[in-house]
GROMACS .gro file of C-alpha atoms in nm:
model
  249
    1ILE     CA    1   0.441   1.332  -0.567
    2LEU     CA    2   0.706   1.131  -0.751
    3LEU     CA    3   0.810   0.778  -0.655
    4ARG     CA    4   1.097   0.558  -0.764
    5SER     CA    5   0.889   0.246  -0.706
    6ARG     CA    6   0.517   0.170  -0.687
    7ARG     CA    7   0.595   0.001  -0.355
    8LEU     CA    8   0.604   0.347  -0.197
    9ALA     CA    9   0.257   0.444  -0.317
   10SER     CA   10   0.036   0.262  -0.065
   11PRO     CA   11   0.091   0.482   0.244
   12ILE     CA   12   0.070   0.797   0.027
   13ILE     CA   13  -0.261   0.689  -0.125
   14GLU     CA   14  -0.391   0.588   0.218
   15ALA     CA   15  -0.299   0.927   0.370
   16LEU     CA   16  -0.451   1.127   0.083
   17SER     CA   17  -0.769   0.918   0.089
   18ARG     CA   18  -0.805   0.951   0.466
   19SER     CA   19  -0.751   1.327   0.450
   20GLY     CA   20  -1.000   1.378   0.166
   21ILE     CA   21  -0.737   1.543  -0.055
   22PRO     CA   22  -0.821   1.511  -0.429
   23PHE     CA   23  -0.557   1.319  -0.624
   24GLN     CA   24  -0.506   1.106  -0.931
   25ASN     CA   25  -0.285   0.804  -0.937
   26ILE     CA   26  -0.093   0.790  -1.265
   27ASP     CA   27   0.073   0.458  -1.333
   28ASP     CA   28   0.339   0.392  -1.590
   29ASP     CA   29   0.237   0.030  -1.640
   30ILE     CA   30  -0.083  -0.134  -1.763
   31LEU     CA   31  -0.118  -0.402  -1.497
   32MET     CA   32  -0.442  -0.259  -1.366
   33ASN     CA   33  -0.607  -0.287  -1.708
   34LYS     CA   34  -0.537  -0.660  -1.735
   35PRO     CA   35  -0.825  -0.912  -1.709
   36PHE     CA   36  -0.680  -1.064  -1.391
   37ALA     CA   37  -0.671  -0.719  -1.226
   38ARG     CA   38  -1.041  -0.672  -1.297
   39PHE     CA   39  -1.113  -1.019  -1.159
   40LEU     CA   40  -0.904  -0.951  -0.847
   41VAL     CA   41  -1.060  -0.612  -0.774
   42ALA     CA   42  -1.413  -0.745  -0.829
   43ALA     CA   43  -1.355  -1.038  -0.595
   44VAL     CA   44  -1.213  -0.818  -0.319
   45ARG     CA   45  -1.490  -0.557  -0.362
   46CYS     CA   46  -1.765  -0.818  -0.332
   47TRP     CA   47  -1.589  -0.973  -0.033
   48ILE     CA   48  -1.562  -0.647   0.162
   49SER     CA   49  -1.910  -0.523   0.069
   50GLY     CA   50  -2.065  -0.860   0.160
   51ARG     CA   51  -2.235  -0.888  -0.181
   52ARG     CA   52  -2.085  -1.221  -0.281
   53ASP     CA   53  -2.385  -1.313  -0.493
   54SER     CA   54  -2.305  -1.030  -0.737
   55LEU     CA   55  -1.972  -1.187  -0.830
   56ASP     CA   56  -2.105  -1.469  -1.051
   57ALA     CA   57  -2.112  -1.281  -1.383
   58LEU     CA   58  -1.781  -1.103  -1.316
   59VAL     CA   59  -1.601  -1.431  -1.243
   60LYS     CA   60  -1.731  -1.593  -1.563
   61ASN     CA   61  -1.570  -1.312  -1.763
   62TYR     CA   62  -1.228  -1.435  -1.650
   63LEU     CA   63  -1.257  -1.803  -1.554
   64SER     CA   64  -1.390  -2.094  -1.754
   65ALA     CA   65  -1.728  -2.242  -1.665
   66ALA     CA   66  -1.567  -2.527  -1.469
   67GLN     CA   67  -1.323  -2.294  -1.292
   68SER     CA   68  -1.604  -2.050  -1.209
   69GLN     CA   69  -1.810  -2.320  -1.044
   70GLU     CA   70  -1.514  -2.438  -0.834
   71PHE     CA   71  -1.411  -2.083  -0.745
   72LEU     CA   72  -1.758  -1.969  -0.636
   73LYS     CA   73  -1.808  -2.280  -0.424
   74LEU     CA   74  -1.483  -2.216  -0.236
   75TYR     CA   75  -1.527  -1.837  -0.227
   76ASN     CA   76  -1.874  -1.854  -0.073
   77ASN     CA   77  -1.748  -2.083   0.202
   78LEU     CA   78  -1.453  -1.872   0.312
   79PRO     CA   79  -1.477  -1.757   0.675
   80GLU     CA   80  -1.593  -1.400   0.739
   81ASP     CA   81  -1.276  -1.316   0.932
   82TYR     CA   82  -1.042  -1.430   0.654
   83GLU     CA   83  -0.740  -1.198   0.643
   84LEU     CA   84  -0.722  -0.967   0.340
   85ALA     CA   85  -0.362  -1.062   0.266
   86GLU     CA   86  -0.454  -1.431   0.270
   87LEU     CA   87  -0.757  -1.365   0.050
   88LEU     CA   88  -0.536  -1.190  -0.206
   89SER     CA   89  -0.287  -1.476  -0.210
   90TRP     CA   90  -0.569  -1.728  -0.255
   91LEU     CA   91  -0.717  -1.528  -0.543
   92GLY     CA   92  -0.374  -1.527  -0.705
   93THR     CA   93  -0.388  -1.906  -0.739
   94PHE     CA   94  -0.666  -1.866  -0.998
   95ALA     CA   95  -0.449  -1.669  -1.241
   96GLY     CA   96  -0.406  -1.831  -1.581
   97GLU     CA   97  -0.066  -1.939  -1.708
   98ASP     CA   98  -0.036  -1.633  -1.931
   99ASP     CA   99  -0.116  -1.403  -1.639
  100ALA     CA  100   0.099  -1.573  -1.374
  101HIS     CA  101   0.384  -1.318  -1.366
  102GLU     CA  102   0.159  -1.011  -1.372
  103ALA     CA  103  -0.077  -1.170  -1.120
  104ALA     CA  104   0.213  -1.223  -0.879
  105GLN     CA  105   0.306  -0.853  -0.912
  106LEU     CA  106  -0.051  -0.739  -0.846
  107VAL     CA  107  -0.099  -0.969  -0.549
  108ALA     CA  108   0.230  -0.849  -0.397
  109ARG     CA  109   0.127  -0.484  -0.451
  110PHE     CA  110  -0.216  -0.531  -0.296
  111ARG     CA  111  -0.079  -0.732  -0.002
  112GLU     CA  112   0.143  -0.436   0.082
  113MET     CA  113  -0.161  -0.208   0.067
  114ALA     CA  114  -0.351  -0.450   0.292
  115HIS     CA  115  -0.070  -0.430   0.547
  116VAL     CA  116  -0.088  -0.048   0.548
  117PHE     CA  117  -0.465  -0.038   0.602
  118GLY     CA  118  -0.483  -0.319   0.856
  119ASP     CA  119  -0.841  -0.391   0.956
  120ARG     CA  120  -0.980  -0.078   0.786
  121ARG     CA  121  -1.126  -0.274   0.498
  122GLU     CA  122  -1.347   0.003   0.360
  123HIS     CA  123  -1.048   0.236   0.333
  124PHE     CA  124  -0.852  -0.039   0.163
  125LEU     CA  125  -1.136  -0.086  -0.085
  126ASP     CA  126  -1.143   0.288  -0.161
  127ALA     CA  127  -0.771   0.286  -0.235
  128LEU     CA  128  -0.805  -0.031  -0.440
  129MET     CA  129  -1.072   0.126  -0.658
  130LEU     CA  130  -0.850   0.430  -0.708
  131GLN     CA  131  -0.577   0.193  -0.828
  132ARG     CA  132  -0.818   0.085  -1.101
  133GLN     CA  133  -0.845   0.442  -1.230
  134VAL     CA  134  -0.529   0.441  -1.440
  135ASP     CA  135  -0.634   0.737  -1.650
  136GLN     CA  136  -0.415   0.972  -1.848
  137LEU     CA  137  -0.301   1.284  -1.665
  138ASP     CA  138  -0.582   1.539  -1.642
  139ALA     CA  139  -0.418   1.876  -1.578
  140ARG     CA  140  -0.750   2.064  -1.568
  141GLY     CA  141  -0.846   1.975  -1.213
  142GLU     CA  142  -0.665   2.089  -0.901
  143ARG     CA  143  -0.545   1.766  -0.749
  144ILE     CA  144  -0.227   1.596  -0.640
  145ASN     CA  145  -0.067   1.370  -0.898
  146VAL     CA  146   0.096   1.053  -0.766
  147MET     CA  147   0.325   0.885  -1.019
  148THR     CA  148   0.660   0.721  -1.070
  149MET     CA  149   0.956   0.922  -1.194
  150HIS     CA  150   0.945   0.721  -1.517
  151ALA     CA  151   0.586   0.831  -1.578
  152ALA     CA  152   0.673   1.195  -1.506
  153LYS     CA  153   0.919   1.232  -1.794
  154GLY     CA  154   0.829   1.534  -2.007
  155LEU     CA  155   0.593   1.682  -1.745
  156GLU     CA  156   0.639   1.983  -1.517
  157PHE     CA  157   0.462   2.093  -1.199
  158PRO     CA  158   0.485   2.405  -0.980
  159VAL     CA  159   0.559   2.195  -0.670
  160VAL     CA  160   0.717   1.850  -0.664
  161PHE     CA  161   0.779   1.607  -0.378
  162VAL     CA  162   1.033   1.334  -0.452
  163ILE     CA  163   0.986   1.082  -0.174
  164GLY     CA  164   1.191   0.787  -0.056
  165CYS     CA  165   1.539   0.924  -0.136
  166GLU     CA  166   1.706   0.640   0.051
  167GLU     CA  167   1.962   0.373  -0.025
  168GLU     CA  168   1.809   0.065  -0.194
  169ILE     CA  169   1.527   0.287  -0.326
  170ILE     CA  170   1.729   0.557  -0.507
  171PRO     CA  171   1.947   0.395  -0.633
  172PHE     CA  172   1.701   0.108  -0.659
  173TYR     CA  173   1.820  -0.233  -0.544
  174ARG     CA  174   1.688  -0.574  -0.643
  175PRO     CA  175   1.842  -0.878  -0.470
  176GLY     CA  176   2.066  -1.066  -0.711
  177GLN     CA  177   2.081  -0.784  -0.966
  178LYS     CA  178   2.357  -0.532  -1.024
  179GLN     CA  179   2.266  -0.168  -0.960
  180ASP     CA  180   2.292   0.073  -1.252
  181VAL     CA  181   2.399   0.369  -1.039
  182ALA     CA  182   2.450   0.606  -1.332
  183GLU     CA  183   2.101   0.541  -1.467
  184GLU     CA  184   1.950   0.578  -1.120
  185ARG     CA  185   2.124   0.914  -1.081
  186ARG     CA  186   1.981   1.028  -1.415
  187LEU     CA  187   1.635   0.915  -1.308
  188LEU     CA  188   1.655   1.119  -0.987
  189TYR     CA  189   1.766   1.419  -1.195
  190VAL     CA  190   1.456   1.371  -1.411
  191GLY     CA  191   1.238   1.371  -1.100
  192MET     CA  192   1.402   1.681  -0.952
  193THR     CA  193   1.378   1.883  -1.273
  194ARG     CA  194   1.001   1.828  -1.295
  195ALA     CA  195   0.969   2.110  -1.037
  196GLU     CA  196   0.908   2.459  -1.173
  197LYS     CA  197   0.918   2.649  -0.842
  198HIS     CA  198   0.952   2.431  -0.533
  199LEU     CA  199   1.118   2.093  -0.486
  200TYR     CA  200   1.092   1.881  -0.171
  201ILE     CA  201   1.311   1.573  -0.130
  202THR     CA  202   1.225   1.340   0.156
  203TYR     CA  203   1.371   1.031   0.317
  204ALA     CA  204   1.272   0.818   0.615
  205LYS     CA  205   1.479   0.667   0.893
  206LYS     CA  206   1.262   0.357   0.897
  207ARG     CA  207   1.039   0.205   0.631
  208PHE     CA  208   0.833  -0.111   0.587
  209LEU     CA  209   0.973  -0.284   0.276
  210PHE     CA  210   0.967  -0.638   0.142
  211GLY     CA  211   0.758  -0.759   0.433
  212ALA     CA  212   0.975  -0.617   0.714
  213GLU     CA  213   1.058  -0.289   0.886
  214LYS     CA  214   1.404  -0.167   0.787
  215SER     CA  215   1.634   0.110   0.904
  216GLN     CA  216   1.710   0.338   0.611
  217GLN     CA  217   2.003   0.557   0.510
  218PRO     CA  218   1.976   0.874   0.297
  219SER     CA  219   2.055   0.824  -0.071
  220ARG     CA  220   2.419   0.874  -0.166
  221PHE     CA  221   2.298   1.111  -0.438
  222LEU     CA  222   2.189   1.373  -0.185
  223SER     CA  223   2.551   1.450  -0.096
  224SER     CA  224   2.602   1.571  -0.455
  225ILE     CA  225   2.350   1.853  -0.415
  226SER     CA  226   2.506   2.187  -0.324
  227GLN     CA  227   2.426   2.292   0.033
  228SER     CA  228   2.374   2.648  -0.092
  229VAL     CA  229   2.049   2.552  -0.265
  230MET     CA  230   1.916   2.331   0.015
  231GLN     CA  231   1.716   2.400   0.327
  232ARG     CA  232   1.708   2.103   0.561
  233GLU     CA  233   1.419   2.022   0.792
  234ASN     CA  234   1.385   1.737   1.038
  235ARG     CA  235   1.040   1.597   1.090
  236HIS     CA  236   0.969   1.364   1.378
  237VAL     CA  237   0.680   1.121   1.393
  238ILE     CA  238   0.425   1.240   1.645
  239LYS     CA  239   0.295   0.943   1.837
  240LYS     CA  240  -0.074   0.950   1.907
  241LYS     CA  241  -0.168   0.967   2.273
  242PRO     CA  242  -0.373   0.672   2.394
  243ILE     CA  243  -0.742   0.748   2.431
  244ASN     CA  244  -0.857   0.699   2.789
  245GLN     CA  245  -1.202   0.554   2.758
  246LEU     CA  246  -1.446   0.648   3.032
  247LYS     CA  247  -1.562   0.365   3.252
  248LEU     CA  248  -1.934   0.303   3.277
  249PHE     CA  249  -1.916   0.163   3.629
   0.00000   0.00000   0.00000
């Protein structure tokens, strides 16, 4: 499964985890190996598991003695029903000056994951721990590989899904920055040519991005693909029927 942006990974990871499908999450950055990432993951893990007392030594590996004392005092007095997204933002305030930019990226990434999982904290924790496993690609096991198109350069797979082929994703759009359409087209070509036998390109009509649900349009690049080599399929979201709970009385 190839992504243009890590922002698209959370619902994919959540679905694979929930379905029990083996996968490895290959990242093309090293954010998850940074000291702040280890601090953040440890703090969230201890919070969800309820083992706050086991955090002391882990915190002291990142914070100074004075900071650790202040942090643990505040951490241990946080309410039990504290929202995950708020907890992540609060933890981000303890990032050092050198880690500030990377910490902001991690907090934003994990807040998006928290939104996807809602109140299913254990599932969120499972996905968070998988985010920590930024190992090199292991082609020996049969599992789904989730990675960005940048990370997939030079690799090939029998079946490839390129997801999120929508405007503002491919080509990627950042507010205030000019789009490099030619480079984005080349990047999509890289993703498509990773497929040895079967290639699936997907796009959504609606997507939750940048903190809001947005209506999406198919990527302009799709119109350049010859219809003779395409087979289109429309998939509709199947809404779950409400469960009618039996009354006791």
